[in-house]
Amino acid sequence: AQSVTQPDIHITVSEGASLELRCNYSYGATPYLFWYVQSPGQGLQLLLKYFSGDTLVQGIKGFEAEFKRSQSSFNLRKPSVHWSDAAEYFCAVGVSDDKIIFGKGTRLHILP
Amino acid sequence: DSGVTQTPKHLITATGQRVTLRCSPRSGDLSVYWYQQSLDQGLQFLIQYYNGEERAKGNILERFSAQQFPDLHSELNLSSLELGDSALYFCASSVDAITDTQYFGPGTRLTVL
């Protein structure tokens, strides 16, 4: 069955430090992969997406993600976080029948 | 502001009741998606409509139904409500397919007492 795993429920980093949020998926075919961010009390906003081609994808707000087929991973990275990045981050996989499966989310806390 | 509007913002009702949530997509978007977000289940895809037709179905209960009208707005109907239906319900819209960016509305928070 298709699934998305975000192994870290909470992550805390200091402002200015680098960030990596992990995401692993289970899907037989080449997946469509997404990262979304949800700020408190808000809807979700797409950070970036991957369908094919270059495995390093650039997104908004300085985020990037790398698709690694051999590891079934799509980790999100940012070289230097800002206090405004504190939010919940969701990895998602789109499957062939137009469904999207979301991970449970990783809540990012930023230390000043 | 994503351009997707949802009404109402908050809804409080009792078990056994029926409610309707409304979503207006961004101008030009033909696809509407409904999601449920709860602490227990996380974010779950419920159903997708494209230009008035159901296109994809996720973990939607039989007590729930949706439709998309000719003006492309969509409604999610929840009936015989149970305590466990309390959640945040999001609508998202996109131009067409899953590969297009989905824009999320602010959500409707449903509380079932």
mmCIF file of C-alpha atoms in Angstrom:
data_model
loop_
_atom_site.group_PDB
_atom_site.id
_atom_site.type_symbol
_atom_site.label_atom_id
_atom_site.label_comp_id
_atom_site.label_asym_id
_atom_site.label_seq_id
_atom_site.Cartn_x
_atom_site.Cartn_y
_atom_site.Cartn_z
ATOM 1 C CA ALA A 1 0.000 0.000 0.000
ATOM 2 C CA GLN A 2 1.079 3.550 -0.616
ATOM 3 C CA SER A 3 2.305 5.444 2.416
ATOM 4 C CA VAL A 4 4.378 8.406 3.508
ATOM 5 C CA THR A 5 6.516 8.393 6.625
ATOM 6 C CA GLN A 6 7.872 11.451 8.351
ATOM 7 C CA PRO A 7 9.900 9.948 11.162
ATOM 8 C CA ASP A 8 10.332 13.143 13.155
ATOM 9 C CA ILE A 9 7.213 14.485 14.865
ATOM 10 C CA HIS A 10 9.046 17.509 16.290
ATOM 11 C CA ILE A 11 12.337 19.104 15.330
ATOM 12 C CA THR A 12 13.986 22.049 17.066
ATOM 13 C CA VAL A 13 16.760 24.051 15.448
ATOM 14 C CA SER A 14 18.404 27.360 16.249
ATOM 15 C CA GLU A 15 17.760 30.342 14.060
ATOM 16 C CA GLY A 16 20.422 30.482 11.358
ATOM 17 C CA ALA A 17 21.148 26.772 11.533
ATOM 18 C CA SER A 18 20.585 24.365 8.668
ATOM 19 C CA LEU A 19 17.528 22.165 8.485
ATOM 20 C CA GLU A 20 16.703 18.774 7.053
ATOM 21 C CA LEU A 21 13.258 17.211 7.365
ATOM 22 C CA ARG A 22 13.008 13.583 6.429
ATOM 23 C CA CYS A 23 10.391 11.928 4.275
ATOM 24 C CA ASN A 24 10.169 8.342 3.039
ATOM 25 C CA TYR A 25 7.474 7.028 0.778
ATOM 26 C CA SER A 26 6.196 3.678 -0.335
ATOM 27 C CA TYR A 27 4.836 3.510 -3.862
ATOM 28 C CA GLY A 28 5.487 1.074 -6.678
ATOM 29 C CA ALA A 29 5.727 3.512 -9.555
ATOM 30 C CA THR A 30 7.461 6.844 -9.933
ATOM 31 C CA PRO A 31 5.642 9.096 -7.505
ATOM 32 C CA TYR A 32 4.657 12.695 -7.599
ATOM 33 C CA LEU A 33 6.166 14.202 -4.455
ATOM 34 C CA PHE A 34 5.245 17.350 -2.588
ATOM 35 C CA TRP A 35 6.203 19.336 0.463
ATOM 36 C CA TYR A 36 3.630 21.612 2.072
ATOM 37 C CA VAL A 37 3.900 24.011 4.999
ATOM 38 C CA GLN A 38 1.117 24.868 7.413
ATOM 39 C CA SER A 39 1.494 27.867 9.699
ATOM 40 C CA PRO A 40 -0.641 27.989 12.841
ATOM 41 C CA GLY A 41 -4.291 28.587 12.012
ATOM 42 C CA GLN A 42 -3.631 28.574 8.281
ATOM 43 C CA GLY A 43 -4.250 26.320 5.345
ATOM 44 C CA LEU A 44 -1.447 24.504 3.576
ATOM 45 C CA GLN A 45 0.941 26.135 1.148
ATOM 46 C CA LEU A 46 2.954 24.250 -1.446
ATOM 47 C CA LEU A 47 6.710 24.631 -0.969
ATOM 48 C CA LEU A 48 7.859 22.494 -3.884
ATOM 49 C CA LYS A 49 7.019 19.464 -5.969
ATOM 50 C CA TYR A 50 8.799 16.783 -7.946
ATOM 51 C CA PHE A 51 7.492 14.845 -10.909
ATOM 52 C CA SER A 52 10.513 13.971 -13.024
ATOM 53 C CA GLY A 53 13.860 15.270 -14.219
ATOM 54 C CA ASP A 54 16.434 16.890 -11.985
ATOM 55 C CA THR A 55 16.248 15.202 -8.606
ATOM 56 C CA LEU A 56 17.136 18.397 -6.736
ATOM 57 C CA VAL A 57 14.099 20.650 -6.647
ATOM 58 C CA GLN A 58 14.072 24.280 -5.626
ATOM 59 C CA GLY A 59 11.036 25.724 -3.915
ATOM 60 C CA ILE A 60 9.785 28.889 -2.345
ATOM 61 C CA LYS A 61 11.155 30.515 0.810
ATOM 62 C CA GLY A 62 14.653 29.127 0.182
ATOM 63 C CA PHE A 63 13.693 25.458 0.540
ATOM 64 C CA GLU A 64 14.947 22.626 -1.613
ATOM 65 C CA ALA A 65 14.348 18.887 -1.661
ATOM 66 C CA GLU A 66 16.177 15.959 -3.142
ATOM 67 C CA PHE A 67 14.509 12.875 -4.576
ATOM 68 C CA LYS A 68 16.505 9.699 -3.997
ATOM 69 C CA ARG A 69 14.844 6.760 -5.675
ATOM 70 C CA SER A 70 17.200 4.193 -4.169
ATOM 71 C CA GLN A 71 16.239 5.328 -0.671
ATOM 72 C CA SER A 72 12.580 6.138 -1.444
ATOM 73 C CA SER A 73 13.217 9.504 0.155
ATOM 74 C CA PHE A 74 12.379 13.115 -0.527
ATOM 75 C CA ASN A 75 14.049 15.131 2.223
ATOM 76 C CA LEU A 76 13.471 18.842 2.603
ATOM 77 C CA ARG A 77 16.397 21.148 3.328
ATOM 78 C CA LYS A 78 17.111 24.772 4.062
ATOM 79 C CA PRO A 79 20.608 26.122 4.639
ATOM 80 C CA SER A 80 19.647 28.738 7.236
ATOM 81 C CA VAL A 81 16.304 28.857 9.013
ATOM 82 C CA HIS A 82 14.473 31.977 10.097
ATOM 83 C CA TRP A 83 12.071 32.328 13.024
ATOM 84 C CA SER A 84 9.237 32.651 10.515
ATOM 85 C CA ASP A 85 9.898 29.079 9.334
ATOM 86 C CA ALA A 86 8.360 27.713 12.532
ATOM 87 C CA ALA A 87 5.393 25.713 11.257
ATOM 88 C CA GLU A 88 4.264 22.202 10.470
ATOM 89 C CA TYR A 89 5.647 20.574 7.357
ATOM 90 C CA PHE A 90 3.923 17.840 5.407
ATOM 91 C CA CYS A 91 5.396 15.543 2.832
ATOM 92 C CA ALA A 92 2.902 14.049 0.390
ATOM 93 C CA VAL A 93 2.861 11.592 -2.482
ATOM 94 C CA GLY A 94 0.477 11.712 -5.411
ATOM 95 C CA VAL A 95 -0.523 8.364 -6.796
ATOM 96 C CA SER A 96 -1.836 7.326 -10.175
ATOM 97 C CA ASP A 97 -5.530 7.744 -9.509
ATOM 98 C CA ASP A 98 -5.175 11.366 -8.508
ATOM 99 C CA LYS A 99 -5.133 10.724 -4.784
ATOM 100 C CA ILE A 100 -2.683 12.431 -2.487
ATOM 101 C CA ILE A 101 -1.379 10.748 0.626
ATOM 102 C CA PHE A 102 0.085 12.937 3.334
ATOM 103 C CA GLY A 103 2.586 12.129 6.028
ATOM 104 C CA LYS A 104 1.736 12.857 9.652
ATOM 105 C CA GLY A 105 3.766 16.039 9.583
ATOM 106 C CA THR A 106 6.849 17.402 11.317
ATOM 107 C CA ARG A 107 6.482 20.386 13.596
ATOM 108 C CA LEU A 108 9.475 22.694 13.373
ATOM 109 C CA HIS A 109 10.435 24.821 16.372
ATOM 110 C CA ILE A 110 13.006 27.600 16.063
ATOM 111 C CA LEU A 111 15.193 28.669 18.974
ATOM 112 C CA PRO A 112 16.217 32.346 18.988
ATOM 113 C CA ASP B 1 -4.520 34.775 0.536
ATOM 114 C CA SER B 2 -4.772 31.687 -1.683
ATOM 115 C CA GLY B 3 -7.921 32.828 -3.483
ATOM 116 C CA VAL B 4 -9.876 29.839 -2.186
ATOM 117 C CA THR B 5 -12.710 30.708 0.159
ATOM 118 C CA GLN B 6 -14.457 28.443 2.619
ATOM 119 C CA THR B 7 -17.545 29.077 4.687
ATOM 120 C CA PRO B 8 -18.250 28.949 7.505
ATOM 121 C CA LYS B 9 -14.988 29.324 9.416
ATOM 122 C CA HIS B 10 -16.357 27.603 12.475
ATOM 123 C CA LEU B 11 -19.286 25.272 12.957
ATOM 124 C CA ILE B 12 -20.532 23.801 16.201
ATOM 125 C CA THR B 13 -23.248 21.199 16.086
ATOM 126 C CA ALA B 14 -24.586 18.156 17.887
ATOM 127 C CA THR B 15 -24.233 14.462 17.215
ATOM 128 C CA GLY B 16 -26.686 13.120 14.684
ATOM 129 C CA GLN B 17 -26.984 16.419 12.841
ATOM 130 C CA ARG B 18 -26.152 17.280 9.248
ATOM 131 C CA VAL B 19 -23.991 20.165 8.049
ATOM 132 C CA THR B 20 -22.859 21.594 4.739
ATOM 133 C CA LEU B 21 -19.459 23.111 4.138
ATOM 134 C CA ARG B 22 -18.931 25.368 1.179
ATOM 135 C CA CYS B 23 -15.884 26.053 -0.957
ATOM 136 C CA SER B 24 -15.289 28.527 -3.764
ATOM 137 C CA PRO B 25 -12.197 27.730 -5.838
ATOM 138 C CA ARG B 26 -9.758 30.179 -7.322
ATOM 139 C CA SER B 27 -10.895 31.809 -10.510
ATOM 140 C CA GLY B 28 -10.043 29.510 -13.409
ATOM 141 C CA ASP B 29 -9.491 26.390 -11.337
ATOM 142 C CA LEU B 30 -11.614 23.429 -12.375
ATOM 143 C CA SER B 31 -10.551 20.924 -9.719
ATOM 144 C CA VAL B 32 -11.682 20.976 -6.106
ATOM 145 C CA TYR B 33 -10.306 18.722 -3.411
ATOM 146 C CA TRP B 34 -11.603 18.112 0.104
ATOM 147 C CA TYR B 35 -9.411 17.120 3.040
ATOM 148 C CA GLN B 36 -10.006 16.326 6.680
ATOM 149 C CA GLN B 37 -7.383 17.168 9.289
ATOM 150 C CA SER B 38 -7.661 15.731 12.780
ATOM 151 C CA LEU B 39 -5.221 14.946 15.553
ATOM 152 C CA ASP B 40 -5.962 11.216 15.287
ATOM 153 C CA GLN B 41 -5.862 10.733 11.540
ATOM 154 C CA GLY B 42 -3.676 13.586 10.379
ATOM 155 C CA LEU B 43 -4.446 15.040 6.966
ATOM 156 C CA GLN B 44 -6.657 12.780 4.891
ATOM 157 C CA PHE B 45 -7.749 13.208 1.306
ATOM 158 C CA LEU B 46 -11.502 12.814 1.017
ATOM 159 C CA ILE B 47 -12.599 13.454 -2.554
ATOM 160 C CA GLN B 48 -11.820 15.380 -5.743
ATOM 161 C CA TYR B 49 -14.133 16.931 -8.299
ATOM 162 C CA TYR B 50 -13.165 18.154 -11.705
ATOM 163 C CA ASN B 51 -15.518 20.401 -13.669
ATOM 164 C CA GLY B 52 -18.559 19.001 -11.933
ATOM 165 C CA GLU B 53 -17.604 15.330 -12.053
ATOM 166 C CA GLU B 54 -16.158 13.173 -9.290
ATOM 167 C CA ARG B 55 -12.609 12.254 -10.265
ATOM 168 C CA ALA B 56 -10.962 10.627 -7.249
ATOM 169 C CA LYS B 57 -12.122 9.258 -3.954
ATOM 170 C CA GLY B 58 -10.094 8.844 -0.795
ATOM 171 C CA ASN B 59 -11.046 7.974 2.752
ATOM 172 C CA ILE B 60 -14.501 9.460 2.609
ATOM 173 C CA LEU B 61 -17.152 7.931 4.824
ATOM 174 C CA GLU B 62 -20.503 6.916 3.381
ATOM 175 C CA ARG B 63 -22.139 9.503 5.669
ATOM 176 C CA PHE B 64 -20.236 12.186 3.773
ATOM 177 C CA SER B 65 -20.944 13.360 0.256
ATOM 178 C CA ALA B 66 -19.828 16.179 -1.966
ATOM 179 C CA GLN B 67 -20.753 17.843 -5.194
ATOM 180 C CA GLN B 68 -19.446 20.513 -7.508
ATOM 181 C CA PHE B 69 -21.886 22.887 -9.104
ATOM 182 C CA PRO B 70 -21.870 24.443 -12.587
ATOM 183 C CA ASP B 71 -20.307 27.625 -11.189
ATOM 184 C CA LEU B 72 -17.530 25.325 -9.845
ATOM 185 C CA HIS B 73 -18.148 25.936 -6.178
ATOM 186 C CA SER B 74 -18.308 22.780 -4.118
ATOM 187 C CA GLU B 75 -20.150 21.602 -1.053
ATOM 188 C CA LEU B 76 -19.238 18.871 1.386
ATOM 189 C CA ASN B 77 -22.214 17.383 3.204
ATOM 190 C CA LEU B 78 -21.643 15.595 6.484
ATOM 191 C CA SER B 79 -24.572 13.718 8.001
ATOM 192 C CA SER B 80 -25.329 11.646 11.108
ATOM 193 C CA LEU B 81 -22.444 13.432 12.716
ATOM 194 C CA GLU B 82 -20.372 11.710 15.381
ATOM 195 C CA LEU B 83 -17.942 13.116 17.923
ATOM 196 C CA GLY B 84 -15.077 11.737 15.851
ATOM 197 C CA ASP B 85 -16.045 13.911 12.899
ATOM 198 C CA SER B 86 -14.762 16.960 14.753
ATOM 199 C CA ALA B 87 -11.892 18.185 12.612
ATOM 200 C CA LEU B 88 -10.623 20.883 10.332
ATOM 201 C CA TYR B 89 -11.958 20.488 6.816
ATOM 202 C CA PHE B 90 -9.926 21.997 4.012
ATOM 203 C CA CYS B 91 -10.837 22.638 0.450
ATOM 204 C CA ALA B 92 -8.166 23.090 -2.198
ATOM 205 C CA SER B 93 -8.390 23.967 -5.857
ATOM 206 C CA SER B 94 -6.145 23.531 -8.863
ATOM 207 C CA VAL B 95 -6.313 24.050 -12.587
ATOM 208 C CA ASP B 96 -6.679 20.402 -13.485
ATOM 209 C CA ALA B 97 -4.601 17.442 -12.473
ATOM 210 C CA ILE B 98 -2.664 16.252 -9.484
ATOM 211 C CA THR B 99 0.499 17.712 -11.004
ATOM 212 C CA ASP B 100 -0.915 21.221 -10.781
ATOM 213 C CA THR B 101 -0.355 23.250 -7.650
ATOM 214 C CA GLN B 102 -3.189 22.955 -5.174
ATOM 215 C CA TYR B 103 -4.193 26.130 -3.375
ATOM 216 C CA PHE B 104 -5.732 25.576 0.028
ATOM 217 C CA GLY B 105 -8.492 27.509 1.669
ATOM 218 C CA PRO B 106 -8.345 28.546 5.335
ATOM 219 C CA GLY B 107 -10.497 25.625 6.429
ATOM 220 C CA THR B 108 -13.720 25.093 8.339
ATOM 221 C CA ARG B 109 -13.370 23.934 11.916
ATOM 222 C CA LEU B 110 -16.185 21.555 12.783
ATOM 223 C CA THR B 111 -16.920 20.755 16.400
ATOM 224 C CA VAL B 112 -19.457 18.025 17.148
ATOM 225 C CA LEU B 113 -20.756 18.043 20.715
#
